[in-house]
Coordinates of C-alpha atoms and ligand atoms in Angstrom, one line a residue:
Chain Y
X3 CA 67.5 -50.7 -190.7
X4 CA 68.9 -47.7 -189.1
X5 CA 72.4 -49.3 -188.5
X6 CA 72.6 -50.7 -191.6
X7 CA 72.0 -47.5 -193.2
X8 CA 74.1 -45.6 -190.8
X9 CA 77.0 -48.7 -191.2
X10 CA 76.6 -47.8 -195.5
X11 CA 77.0 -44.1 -194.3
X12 CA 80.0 -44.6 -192.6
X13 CA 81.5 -46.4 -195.7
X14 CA 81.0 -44.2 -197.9
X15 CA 82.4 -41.1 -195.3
X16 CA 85.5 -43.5 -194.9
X17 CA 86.3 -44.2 -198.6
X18 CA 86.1 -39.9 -199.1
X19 CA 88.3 -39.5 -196.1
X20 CA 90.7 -42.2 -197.1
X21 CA 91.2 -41.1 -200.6
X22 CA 91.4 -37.6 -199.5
X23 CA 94.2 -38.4 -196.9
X24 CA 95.8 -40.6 -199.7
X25 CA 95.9 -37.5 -201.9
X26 CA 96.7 -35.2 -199.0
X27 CA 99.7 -37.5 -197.7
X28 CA 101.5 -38.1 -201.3
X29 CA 100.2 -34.6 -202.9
X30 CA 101.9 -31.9 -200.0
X31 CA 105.6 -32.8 -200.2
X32 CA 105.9 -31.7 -203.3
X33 CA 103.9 -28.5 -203.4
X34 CA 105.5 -25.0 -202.9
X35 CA 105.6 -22.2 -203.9
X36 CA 107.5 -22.4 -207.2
X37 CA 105.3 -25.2 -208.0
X38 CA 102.4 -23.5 -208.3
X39 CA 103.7 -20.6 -210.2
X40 CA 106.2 -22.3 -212.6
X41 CA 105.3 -23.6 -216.1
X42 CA 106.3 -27.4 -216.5
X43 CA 110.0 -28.0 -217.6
X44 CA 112.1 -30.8 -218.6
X45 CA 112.4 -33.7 -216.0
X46 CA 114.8 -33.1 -213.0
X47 CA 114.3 -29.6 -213.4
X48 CA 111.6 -28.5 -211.1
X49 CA 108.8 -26.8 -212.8
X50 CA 105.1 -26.6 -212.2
X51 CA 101.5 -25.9 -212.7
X52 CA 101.1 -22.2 -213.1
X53 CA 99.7 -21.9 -216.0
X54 CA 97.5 -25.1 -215.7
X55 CA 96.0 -23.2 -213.0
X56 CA 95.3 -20.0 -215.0
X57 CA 94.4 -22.3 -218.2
X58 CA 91.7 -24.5 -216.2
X59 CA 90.5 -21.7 -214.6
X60 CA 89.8 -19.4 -217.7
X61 CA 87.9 -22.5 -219.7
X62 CA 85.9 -23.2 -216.8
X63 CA 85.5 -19.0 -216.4
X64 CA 84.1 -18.8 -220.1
X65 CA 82.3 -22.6 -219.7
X66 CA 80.4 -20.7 -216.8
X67 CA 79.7 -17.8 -218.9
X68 CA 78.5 -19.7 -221.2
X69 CA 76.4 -22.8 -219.8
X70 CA 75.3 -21.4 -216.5
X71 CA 72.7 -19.0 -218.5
X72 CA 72.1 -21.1 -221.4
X73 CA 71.6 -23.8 -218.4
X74 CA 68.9 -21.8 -215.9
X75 CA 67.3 -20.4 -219.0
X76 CA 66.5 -24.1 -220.5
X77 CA 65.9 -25.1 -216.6
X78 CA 63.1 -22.3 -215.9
X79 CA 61.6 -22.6 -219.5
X80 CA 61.4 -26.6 -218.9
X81 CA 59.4 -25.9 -215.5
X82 CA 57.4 -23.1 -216.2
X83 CA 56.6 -23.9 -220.1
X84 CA 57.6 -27.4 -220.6
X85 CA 54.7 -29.3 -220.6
X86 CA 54.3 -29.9 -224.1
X87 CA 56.0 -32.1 -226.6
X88 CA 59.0 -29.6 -226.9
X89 CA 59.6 -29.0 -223.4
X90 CA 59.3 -33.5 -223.2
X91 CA 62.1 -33.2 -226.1
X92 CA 64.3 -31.3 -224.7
X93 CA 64.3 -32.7 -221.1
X94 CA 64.9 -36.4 -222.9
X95 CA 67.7 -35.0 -225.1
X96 CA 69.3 -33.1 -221.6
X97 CA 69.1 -36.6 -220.1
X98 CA 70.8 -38.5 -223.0
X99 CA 73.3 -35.6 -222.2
X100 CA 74.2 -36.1 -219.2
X101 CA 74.6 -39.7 -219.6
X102 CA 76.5 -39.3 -222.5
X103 CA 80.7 -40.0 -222.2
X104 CA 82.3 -36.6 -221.6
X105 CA 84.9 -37.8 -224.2
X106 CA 82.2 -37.9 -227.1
X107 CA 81.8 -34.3 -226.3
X108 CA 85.1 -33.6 -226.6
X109 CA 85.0 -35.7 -229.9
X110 CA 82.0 -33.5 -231.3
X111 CA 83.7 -30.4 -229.9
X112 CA 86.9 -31.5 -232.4
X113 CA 84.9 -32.0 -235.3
X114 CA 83.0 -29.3 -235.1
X115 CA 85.2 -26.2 -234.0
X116 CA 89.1 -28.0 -234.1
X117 CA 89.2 -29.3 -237.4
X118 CA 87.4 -26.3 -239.1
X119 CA 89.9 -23.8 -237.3
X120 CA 92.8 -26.4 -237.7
X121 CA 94.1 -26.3 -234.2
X122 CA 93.3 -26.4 -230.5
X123 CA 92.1 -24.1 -229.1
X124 CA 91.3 -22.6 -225.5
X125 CA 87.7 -22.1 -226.7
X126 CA 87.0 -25.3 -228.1
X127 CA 87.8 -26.5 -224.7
X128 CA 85.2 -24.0 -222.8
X129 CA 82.3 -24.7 -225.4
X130 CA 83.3 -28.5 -224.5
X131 CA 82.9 -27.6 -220.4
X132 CA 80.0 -25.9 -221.4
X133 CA 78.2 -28.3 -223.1
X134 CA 78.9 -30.5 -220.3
X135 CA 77.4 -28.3 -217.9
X136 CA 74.2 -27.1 -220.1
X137 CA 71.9 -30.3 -219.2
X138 CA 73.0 -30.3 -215.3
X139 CA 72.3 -27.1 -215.1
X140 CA 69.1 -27.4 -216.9
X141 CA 67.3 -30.2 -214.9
X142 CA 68.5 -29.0 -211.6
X143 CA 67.4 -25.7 -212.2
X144 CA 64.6 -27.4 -213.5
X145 CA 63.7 -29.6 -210.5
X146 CA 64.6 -26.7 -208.2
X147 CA 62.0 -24.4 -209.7
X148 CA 59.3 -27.1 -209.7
X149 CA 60.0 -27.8 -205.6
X150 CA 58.4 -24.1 -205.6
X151 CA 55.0 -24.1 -204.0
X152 CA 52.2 -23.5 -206.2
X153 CA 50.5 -21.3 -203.7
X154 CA 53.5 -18.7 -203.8
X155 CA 52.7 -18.3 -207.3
X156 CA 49.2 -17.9 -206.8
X157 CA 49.9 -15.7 -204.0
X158 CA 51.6 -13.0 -206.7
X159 CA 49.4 -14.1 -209.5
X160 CA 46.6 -12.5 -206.7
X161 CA 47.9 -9.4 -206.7
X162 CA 47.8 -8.8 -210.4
X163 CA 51.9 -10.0 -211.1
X164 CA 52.1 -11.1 -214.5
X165 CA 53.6 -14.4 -215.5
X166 CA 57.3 -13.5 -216.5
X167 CA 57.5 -11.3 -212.8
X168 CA 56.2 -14.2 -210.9
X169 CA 59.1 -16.1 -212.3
X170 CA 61.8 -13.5 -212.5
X171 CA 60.8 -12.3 -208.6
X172 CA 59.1 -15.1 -206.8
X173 CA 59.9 -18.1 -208.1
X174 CA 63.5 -18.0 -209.3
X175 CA 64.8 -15.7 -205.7
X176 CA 62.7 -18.9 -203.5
X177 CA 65.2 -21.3 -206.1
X178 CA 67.6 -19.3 -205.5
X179 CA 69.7 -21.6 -203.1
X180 CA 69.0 -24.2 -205.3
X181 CA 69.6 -23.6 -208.6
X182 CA 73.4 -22.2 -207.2
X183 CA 73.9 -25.5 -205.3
X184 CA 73.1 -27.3 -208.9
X185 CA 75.6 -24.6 -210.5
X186 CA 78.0 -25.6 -208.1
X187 CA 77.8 -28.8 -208.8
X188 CA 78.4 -28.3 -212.1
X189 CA 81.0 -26.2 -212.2
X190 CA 83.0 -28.8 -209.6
X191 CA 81.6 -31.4 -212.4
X192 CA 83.5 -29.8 -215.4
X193 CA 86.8 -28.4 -213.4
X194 CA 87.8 -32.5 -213.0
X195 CA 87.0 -33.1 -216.4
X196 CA 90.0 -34.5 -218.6
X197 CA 89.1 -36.4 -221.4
X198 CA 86.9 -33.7 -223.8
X199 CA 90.1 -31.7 -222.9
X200 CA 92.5 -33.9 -224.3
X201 CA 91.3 -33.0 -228.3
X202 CA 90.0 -29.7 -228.1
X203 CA 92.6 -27.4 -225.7
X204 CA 95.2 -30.1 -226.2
X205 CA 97.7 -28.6 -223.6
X206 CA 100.2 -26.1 -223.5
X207 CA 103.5 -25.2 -221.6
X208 CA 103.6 -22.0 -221.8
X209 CA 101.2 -19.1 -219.7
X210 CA 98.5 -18.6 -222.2
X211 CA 95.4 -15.9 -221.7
X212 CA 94.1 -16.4 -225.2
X213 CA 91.2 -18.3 -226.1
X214 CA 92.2 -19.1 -229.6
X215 CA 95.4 -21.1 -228.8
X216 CA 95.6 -24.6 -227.3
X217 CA 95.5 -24.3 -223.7
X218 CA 97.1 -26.0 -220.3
X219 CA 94.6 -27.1 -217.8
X220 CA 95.8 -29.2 -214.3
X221 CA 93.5 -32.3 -215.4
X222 CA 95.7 -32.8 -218.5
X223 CA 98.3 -31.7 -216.8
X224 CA 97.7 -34.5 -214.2
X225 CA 97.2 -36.8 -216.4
X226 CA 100.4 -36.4 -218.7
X227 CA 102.5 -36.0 -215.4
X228 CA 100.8 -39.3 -214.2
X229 CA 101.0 -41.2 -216.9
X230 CA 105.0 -40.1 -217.1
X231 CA 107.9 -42.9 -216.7
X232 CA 109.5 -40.7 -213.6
X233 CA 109.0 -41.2 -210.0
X234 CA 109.4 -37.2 -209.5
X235 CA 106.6 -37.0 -212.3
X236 CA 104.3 -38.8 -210.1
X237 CA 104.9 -36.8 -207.6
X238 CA 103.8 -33.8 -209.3
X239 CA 101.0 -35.8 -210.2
X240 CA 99.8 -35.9 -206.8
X241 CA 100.4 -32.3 -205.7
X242 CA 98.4 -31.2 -209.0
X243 CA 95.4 -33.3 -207.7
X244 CA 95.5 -31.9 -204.7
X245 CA 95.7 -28.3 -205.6
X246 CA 92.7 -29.4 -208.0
X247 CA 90.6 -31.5 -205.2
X248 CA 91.5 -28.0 -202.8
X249 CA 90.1 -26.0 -205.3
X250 CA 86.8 -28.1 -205.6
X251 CA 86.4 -28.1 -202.1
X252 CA 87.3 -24.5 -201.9
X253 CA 84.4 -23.4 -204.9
X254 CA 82.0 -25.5 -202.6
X255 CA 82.6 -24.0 -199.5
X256 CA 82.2 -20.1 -201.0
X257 CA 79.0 -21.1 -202.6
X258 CA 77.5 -22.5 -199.6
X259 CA 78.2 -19.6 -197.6
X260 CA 77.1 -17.1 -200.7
X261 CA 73.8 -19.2 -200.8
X262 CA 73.2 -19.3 -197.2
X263 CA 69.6 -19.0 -196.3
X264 CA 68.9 -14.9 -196.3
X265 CA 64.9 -15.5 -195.6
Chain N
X10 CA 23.4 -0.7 -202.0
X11 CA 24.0 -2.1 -204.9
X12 CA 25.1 -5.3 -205.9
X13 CA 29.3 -5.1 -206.4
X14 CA 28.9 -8.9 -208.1
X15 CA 26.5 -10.4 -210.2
X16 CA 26.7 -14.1 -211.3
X17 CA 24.6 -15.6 -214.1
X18 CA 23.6 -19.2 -214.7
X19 CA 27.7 -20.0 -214.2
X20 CA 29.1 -23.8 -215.4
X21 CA 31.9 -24.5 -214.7
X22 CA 34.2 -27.9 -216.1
X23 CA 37.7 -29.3 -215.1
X24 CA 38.1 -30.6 -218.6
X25 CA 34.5 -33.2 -218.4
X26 CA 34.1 -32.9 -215.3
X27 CA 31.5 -30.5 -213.9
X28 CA 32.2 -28.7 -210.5
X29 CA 29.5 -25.7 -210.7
X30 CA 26.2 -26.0 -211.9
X31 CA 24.4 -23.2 -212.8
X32 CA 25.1 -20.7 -210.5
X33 CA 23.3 -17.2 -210.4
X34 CA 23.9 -15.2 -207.7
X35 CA 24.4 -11.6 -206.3
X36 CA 26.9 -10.4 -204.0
X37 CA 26.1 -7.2 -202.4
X38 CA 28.7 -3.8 -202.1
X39 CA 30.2 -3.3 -198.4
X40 CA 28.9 -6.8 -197.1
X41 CA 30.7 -9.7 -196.0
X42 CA 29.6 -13.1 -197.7
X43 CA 30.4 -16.3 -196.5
X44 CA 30.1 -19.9 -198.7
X45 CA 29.3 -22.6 -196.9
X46 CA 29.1 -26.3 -197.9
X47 CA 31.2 -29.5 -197.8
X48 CA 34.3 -30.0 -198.9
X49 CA 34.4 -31.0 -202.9
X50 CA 31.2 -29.0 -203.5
X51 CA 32.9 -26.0 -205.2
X52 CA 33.4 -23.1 -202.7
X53 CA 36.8 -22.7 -203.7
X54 CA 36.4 -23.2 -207.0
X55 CA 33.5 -20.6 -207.6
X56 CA 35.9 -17.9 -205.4
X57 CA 38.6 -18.5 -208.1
X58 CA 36.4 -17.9 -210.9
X59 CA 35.7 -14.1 -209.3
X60 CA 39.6 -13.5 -210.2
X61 CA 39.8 -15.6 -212.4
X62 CA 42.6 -17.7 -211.3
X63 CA 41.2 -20.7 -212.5
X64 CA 42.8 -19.5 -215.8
X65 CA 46.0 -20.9 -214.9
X66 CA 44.2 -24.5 -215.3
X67 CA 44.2 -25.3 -218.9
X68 CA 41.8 -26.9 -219.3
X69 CA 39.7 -25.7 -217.0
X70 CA 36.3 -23.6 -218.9
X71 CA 33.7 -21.6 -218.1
X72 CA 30.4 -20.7 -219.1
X73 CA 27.8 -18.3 -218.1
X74 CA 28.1 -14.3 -217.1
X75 CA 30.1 -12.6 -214.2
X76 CA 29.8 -9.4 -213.9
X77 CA 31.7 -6.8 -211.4
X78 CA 30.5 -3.5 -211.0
X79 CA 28.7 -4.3 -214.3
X80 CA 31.5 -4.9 -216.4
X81 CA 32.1 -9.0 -217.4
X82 CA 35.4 -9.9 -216.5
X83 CA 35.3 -13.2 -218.7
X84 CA 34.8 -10.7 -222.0
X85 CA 38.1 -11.1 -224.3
X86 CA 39.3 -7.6 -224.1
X87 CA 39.1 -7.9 -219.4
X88 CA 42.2 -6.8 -218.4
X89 CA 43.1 -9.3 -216.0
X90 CA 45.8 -7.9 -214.0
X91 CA 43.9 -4.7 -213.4
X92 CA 41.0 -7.1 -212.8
X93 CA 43.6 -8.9 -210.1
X94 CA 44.7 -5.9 -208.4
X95 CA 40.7 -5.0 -207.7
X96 CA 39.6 -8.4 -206.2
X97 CA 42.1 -9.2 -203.8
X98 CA 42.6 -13.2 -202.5
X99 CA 43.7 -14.3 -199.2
X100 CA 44.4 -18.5 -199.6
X101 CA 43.4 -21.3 -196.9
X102 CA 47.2 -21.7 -196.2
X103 CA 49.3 -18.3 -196.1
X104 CA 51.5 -17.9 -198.9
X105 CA 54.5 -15.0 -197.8
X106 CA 56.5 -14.8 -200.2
X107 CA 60.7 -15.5 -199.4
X108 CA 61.4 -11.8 -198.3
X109 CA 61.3 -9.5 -195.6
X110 CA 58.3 -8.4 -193.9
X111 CA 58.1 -5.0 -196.1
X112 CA 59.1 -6.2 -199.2
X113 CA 56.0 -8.8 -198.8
X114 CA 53.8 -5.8 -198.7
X115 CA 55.7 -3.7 -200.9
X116 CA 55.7 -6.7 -204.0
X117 CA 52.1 -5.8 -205.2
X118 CA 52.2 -1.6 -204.9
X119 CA 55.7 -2.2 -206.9
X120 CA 55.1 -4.6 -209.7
X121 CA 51.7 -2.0 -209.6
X122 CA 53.6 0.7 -209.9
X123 CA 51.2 2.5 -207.2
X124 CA 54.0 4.2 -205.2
X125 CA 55.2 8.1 -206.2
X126 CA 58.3 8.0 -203.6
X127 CA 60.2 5.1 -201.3
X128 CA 58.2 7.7 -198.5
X129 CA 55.5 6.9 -200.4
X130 CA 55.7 3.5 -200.8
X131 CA 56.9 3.0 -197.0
X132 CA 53.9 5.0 -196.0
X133 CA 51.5 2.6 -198.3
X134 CA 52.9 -0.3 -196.5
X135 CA 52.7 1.1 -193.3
X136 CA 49.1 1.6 -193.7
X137 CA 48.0 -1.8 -195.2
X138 CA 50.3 -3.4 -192.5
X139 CA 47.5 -0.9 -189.6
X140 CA 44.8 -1.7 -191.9
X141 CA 45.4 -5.6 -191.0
X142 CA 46.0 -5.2 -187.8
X143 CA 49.7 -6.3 -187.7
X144 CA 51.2 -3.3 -187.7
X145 CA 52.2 -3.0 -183.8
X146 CA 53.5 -6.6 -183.8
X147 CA 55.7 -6.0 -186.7
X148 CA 57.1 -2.3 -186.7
X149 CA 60.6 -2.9 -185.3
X150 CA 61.4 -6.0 -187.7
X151 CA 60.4 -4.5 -191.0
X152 CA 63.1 -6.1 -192.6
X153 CA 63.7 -9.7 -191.1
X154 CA 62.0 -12.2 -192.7
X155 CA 58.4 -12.8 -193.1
X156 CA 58.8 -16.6 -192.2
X157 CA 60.0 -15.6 -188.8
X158 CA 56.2 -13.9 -187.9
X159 CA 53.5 -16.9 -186.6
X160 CA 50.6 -18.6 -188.5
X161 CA 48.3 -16.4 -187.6
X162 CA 50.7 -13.4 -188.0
X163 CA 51.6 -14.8 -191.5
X164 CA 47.5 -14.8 -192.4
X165 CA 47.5 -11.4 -191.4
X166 CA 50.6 -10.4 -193.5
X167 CA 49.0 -12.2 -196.9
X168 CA 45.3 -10.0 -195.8
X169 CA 47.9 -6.7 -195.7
X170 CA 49.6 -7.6 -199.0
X171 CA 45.9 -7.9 -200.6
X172 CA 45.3 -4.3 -198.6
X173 CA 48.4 -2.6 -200.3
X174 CA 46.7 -2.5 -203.9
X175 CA 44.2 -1.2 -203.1
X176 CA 41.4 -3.8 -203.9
X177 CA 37.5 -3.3 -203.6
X178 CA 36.8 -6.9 -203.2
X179 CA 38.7 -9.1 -201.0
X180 CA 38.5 -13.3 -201.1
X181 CA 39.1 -15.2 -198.7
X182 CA 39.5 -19.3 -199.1
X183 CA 39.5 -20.4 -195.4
X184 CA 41.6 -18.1 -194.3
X185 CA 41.4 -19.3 -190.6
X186 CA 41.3 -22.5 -191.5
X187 CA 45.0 -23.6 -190.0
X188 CA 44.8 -21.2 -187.5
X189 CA 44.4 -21.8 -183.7
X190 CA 41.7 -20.1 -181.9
X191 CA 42.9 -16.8 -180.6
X192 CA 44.4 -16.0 -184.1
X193 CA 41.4 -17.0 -185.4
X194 CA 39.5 -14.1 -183.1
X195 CA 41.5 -11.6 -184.8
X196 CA 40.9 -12.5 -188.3
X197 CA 37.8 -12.3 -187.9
X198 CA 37.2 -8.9 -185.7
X199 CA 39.4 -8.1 -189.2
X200 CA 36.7 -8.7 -191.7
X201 CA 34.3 -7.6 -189.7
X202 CA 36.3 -4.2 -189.6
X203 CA 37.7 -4.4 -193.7
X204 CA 34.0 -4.9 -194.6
X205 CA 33.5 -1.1 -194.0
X206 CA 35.6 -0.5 -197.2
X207 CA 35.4 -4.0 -198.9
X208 CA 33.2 -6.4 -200.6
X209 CA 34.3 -9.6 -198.8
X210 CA 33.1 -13.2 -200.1
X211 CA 35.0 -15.9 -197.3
X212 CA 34.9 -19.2 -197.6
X213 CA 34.3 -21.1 -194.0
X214 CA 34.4 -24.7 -192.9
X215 CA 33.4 -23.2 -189.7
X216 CA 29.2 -22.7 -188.9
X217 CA 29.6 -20.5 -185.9
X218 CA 32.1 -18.4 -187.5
X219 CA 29.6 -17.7 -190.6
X220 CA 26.8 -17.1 -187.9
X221 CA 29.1 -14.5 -186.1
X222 CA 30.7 -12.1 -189.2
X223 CA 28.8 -12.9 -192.8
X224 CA 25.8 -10.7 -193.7
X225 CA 24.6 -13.0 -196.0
X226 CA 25.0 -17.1 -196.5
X227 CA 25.3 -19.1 -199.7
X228 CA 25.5 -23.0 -199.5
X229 CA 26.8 -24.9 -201.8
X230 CA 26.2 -28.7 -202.7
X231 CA 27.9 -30.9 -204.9
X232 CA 28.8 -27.6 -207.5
X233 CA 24.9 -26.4 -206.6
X234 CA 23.7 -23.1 -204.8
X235 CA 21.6 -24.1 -202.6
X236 CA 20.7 -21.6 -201.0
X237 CA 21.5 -18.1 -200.6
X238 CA 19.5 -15.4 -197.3
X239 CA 20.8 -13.1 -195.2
X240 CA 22.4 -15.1 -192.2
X241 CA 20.3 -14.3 -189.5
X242 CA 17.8 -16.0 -191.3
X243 CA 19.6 -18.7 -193.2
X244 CA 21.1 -19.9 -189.6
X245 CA 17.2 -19.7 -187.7
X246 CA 14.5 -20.4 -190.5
X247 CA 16.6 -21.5 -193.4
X248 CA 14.2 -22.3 -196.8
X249 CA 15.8 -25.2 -197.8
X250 CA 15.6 -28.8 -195.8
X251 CA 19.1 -29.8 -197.2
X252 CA 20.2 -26.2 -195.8
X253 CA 18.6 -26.8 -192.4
X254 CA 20.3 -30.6 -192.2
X255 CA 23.4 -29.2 -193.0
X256 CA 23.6 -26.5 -190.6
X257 CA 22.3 -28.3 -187.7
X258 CA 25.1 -30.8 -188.5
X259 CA 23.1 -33.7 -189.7
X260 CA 25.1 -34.5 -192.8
X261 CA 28.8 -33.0 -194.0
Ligands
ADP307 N1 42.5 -28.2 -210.4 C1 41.5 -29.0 -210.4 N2 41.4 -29.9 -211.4 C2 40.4 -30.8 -211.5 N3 39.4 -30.9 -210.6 C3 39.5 -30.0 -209.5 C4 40.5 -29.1 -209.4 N4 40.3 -28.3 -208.3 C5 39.2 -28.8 -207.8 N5 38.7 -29.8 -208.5 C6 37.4 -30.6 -208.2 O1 36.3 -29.7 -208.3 C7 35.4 -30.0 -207.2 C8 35.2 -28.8 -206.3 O2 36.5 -28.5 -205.6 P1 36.6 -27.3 -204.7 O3 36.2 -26.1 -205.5 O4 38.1 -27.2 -204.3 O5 35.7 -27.6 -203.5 P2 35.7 -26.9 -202.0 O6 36.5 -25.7 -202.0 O7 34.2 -26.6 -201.8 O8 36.1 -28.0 -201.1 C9 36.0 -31.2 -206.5 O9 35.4 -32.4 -206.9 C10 37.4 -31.2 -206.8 O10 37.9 -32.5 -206.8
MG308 MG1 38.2 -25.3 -200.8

């Protein structure tokens, strides 16, 4: 039993190291320094993925902003107030959610915000990420704050701590660890997504800091690079996923050492 | 002295379930209490119902009168956190909170607002942390976490944060329970000391530990006082045969 769980371990390590390697090997010829500044230009002409950079970083900056507390709120109401018909609603509904085809968000997110503003927009494509991120957030936070002994509670309950500071004090700083590994998570979850991107920020080739025009992010920008006729276009391909899977790995590793165990 | 609780014919349900039968009894100022009784019979149950932190159960009611220093702390206007802060609890298994050693202390005179000054506050803690008999083990790691200190330690640490508001009455639901013996010694040479300024109502598994710190002895069976004397004689000439059984060990 032990080998054969240790033998699917191993698997599953090899697979991540192979496709990282993979990436690694065809992704770092191509990346310098230009690359990563440059906006994308005409084929044979260098250019790069500056502003895909700045572009997936700002949408998944305001999808944060908007998701993570929308997220913990729902999470902490659906484990401290939840056990009622609402609270059964809502936790089905965040489940549907998250099983749900990031594309048919993206496909809401058009009808809803695109077509009545008539174009793509930078925000469209946050409130997409955010939606994304909303249920994960939610039922991790959720699951996190129920893992929280009872007697902790009591414990400040005893001591005359009403409800809401038991939460805000007790419970949420012991989920603390927790509830940011599930942010994390999420936040990793939404930076690959590609397809609710593709209707609602569209893509753009230019540096762009507002939120009310169409917007460049590297997923897109993988993907239209990828899916290019051009062997150099590939190429680009690969360095853009690597900057991306770097940058995944890079938002893991910070919030592990931020959430490292204080007590 | 007088009588610091009063309970009248007390019922208590977990939704259809009965788990105390009526219960009248009187716990007397400055004394230490202990419940005795096998498990399931409603020790724990009845403690809870003295700060009422059965109302966290939903569906958990109660009928009947209790009455501290006079007042009924079931009436609909009872403040309960004031009610809280006055009868203190100590759990079977200790319950630090994730913080440091002060800050465990501190939580209750803060979210109290007890404390005029950070001197002040630091010299409440201080005290409650002497008061419990901890204070020499922990002085020099104030702020490291209270999860680094022992079982026993720990207990001591939850019996300082009850201290630090200042309660009259102080429960205790097995508070030794998990303990080995030496820590066990100390907790107990504690209540014997905190009884001096507290009403103190423990709940033992223990018959020899009863014997050696309660004043008085109530026995519970299956959600029914069975008998309650001052423990001298409940442990030599008890009035009750089942009381007498129990004690000697025959049954429980
Ligand atoms: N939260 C609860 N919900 C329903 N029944 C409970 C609950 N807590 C205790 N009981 C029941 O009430 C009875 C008394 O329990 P308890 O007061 O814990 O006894 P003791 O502390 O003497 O061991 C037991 O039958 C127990 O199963
Ligand atoms: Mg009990």
């Amino acid at each position: 039993m032990t080998m054969l769980t240790a033998l699917c371990a191993i698997f599953a390590i090899t697979i991540l190291v192979i496709i990282l390697a993979y990436i690694a090997v065809r992704g770092v010829s191509a990346i310098n320094i230009e690359f990563l500044i440059d906006t994308p230009k005409p084929v044979g002409e260098g250019g790069g993925i500056g502003n895909a950079i700045l572009g997936s970083a700002l949408m998944t900056l305001l999808a944060t902003a908007i998701g993570l507390p929308i997220g913990i709120g729902a999470g902490v109401y659906l484990a401290e107030f939840g056990d009622n018909w609402f609270g059964n609603t809502v936790r089905f509904l965040s489940d549907t959610l998250i099983g749900v085809p990031s594309i048919i968000v993206g496909i809401f997110v058009y009808t809803i915000v695109v077509l009545p503003m008539s174009r793509q927009s930078g925000f469209a494509g946050a409130l997409s990420l955010a939606i994304i991120m909303i249920p994960i957030v939610a039922r991790t936070t959720e699951e996190m704050i129920r893992l929280v002994p009872k007697s902790m509670r009591e414990g400040a309950l005893a001591l005359g701590a009403p409800q809401w500071r038991v939460t805000w004090n007790i419970v949420m700083p012991a989920a603390a660890s927790g509830i940011a590994t599930g942010a994390m998570l999420s936040i990793a979850r939404i930076s690959g997504e590609t397809a609710p991107l593709l209707f609602t920020a569209l893509n753009s080739r230019f540096y762009n800091y507002f939120f009310d025009q169409p917007m460049a992010s590297l997923t897109v920008q993988i993907y239209n690079y990828a899916t290019g006729p051009f062997e150099i276009e590939h190429q680009m391909a690969w360095a853009a996923t690597l900057i991306l899977v770097g940058l995944i790995l890079f938002i893991n590793i910070v919030v592990r050492f931020l959430t490292k165990k204080k007590y | 002295m007088g009588n610091k609780i009063t309970v009248k014919n007390l019922n208590f349900f977990y939704g259809k379930d009965q788990a105390l039968f009526d219960i009248s009894l009187k716990i007397p100022e400055r004394e230490v209490m202990a419940f005795v009784g096998p498990s399931g019979c409603g020790k724990s149950t009845f403690l809870r119902v003295l700060n009422r932190m059965n109302d966290t159960i939903p569906y958990a009611r109660i009928e009947g009168e209790v009455k501290i220093d006079g007042k009924d702390i079931y009436k609909a206007k009872t403040d309960v956190v004031a009610l809280r802060r006055m009868v203190g609890m100590v759990f079977q298994k200790s319950n630090p909170f994730p913080k440091s050693i002060f800050d465990n202390v501190a939580y209750g005179i803060r979210i109290n607002r007890m404390h005029s000054s950070k001197k002040d506050l630091a010299d409440r803690v201080e005290k409650a942390l002497k008061d419990a008999a901890l204070w020499d083990e922990v002085k020099d790691r104030l702020p490291t976490s209270a999860f680094g200190l022992s079982g026993g330690q720990q207990q001591r640490l939850c019996i300082a944060r009850a201290l630090a508001v200042q309660p009259e009455v102080i429960l205790m639901d097995e508070p030794a329970s998990a303990l080995d013996p030496i820590a066990t010694q100390k907790i107990e040479e504690l209540v014997v000391e905190l009884k001096k300024d507290y009403t103190i109502v423990i709940v033992t598994h223990n018959m020899q530990q009863a014997a050696r710190i309660s004043d008085r002895t109530a026995f519970f069976m299956l959600g029914k006082l069975i008998e309650v004397n001052p423990t001298e004689k409940m442990f030599t000439n008890p009035d009750d045969k089942l009381t007498e059984d129990y004690i000697t060990g025959r049954f429980g």
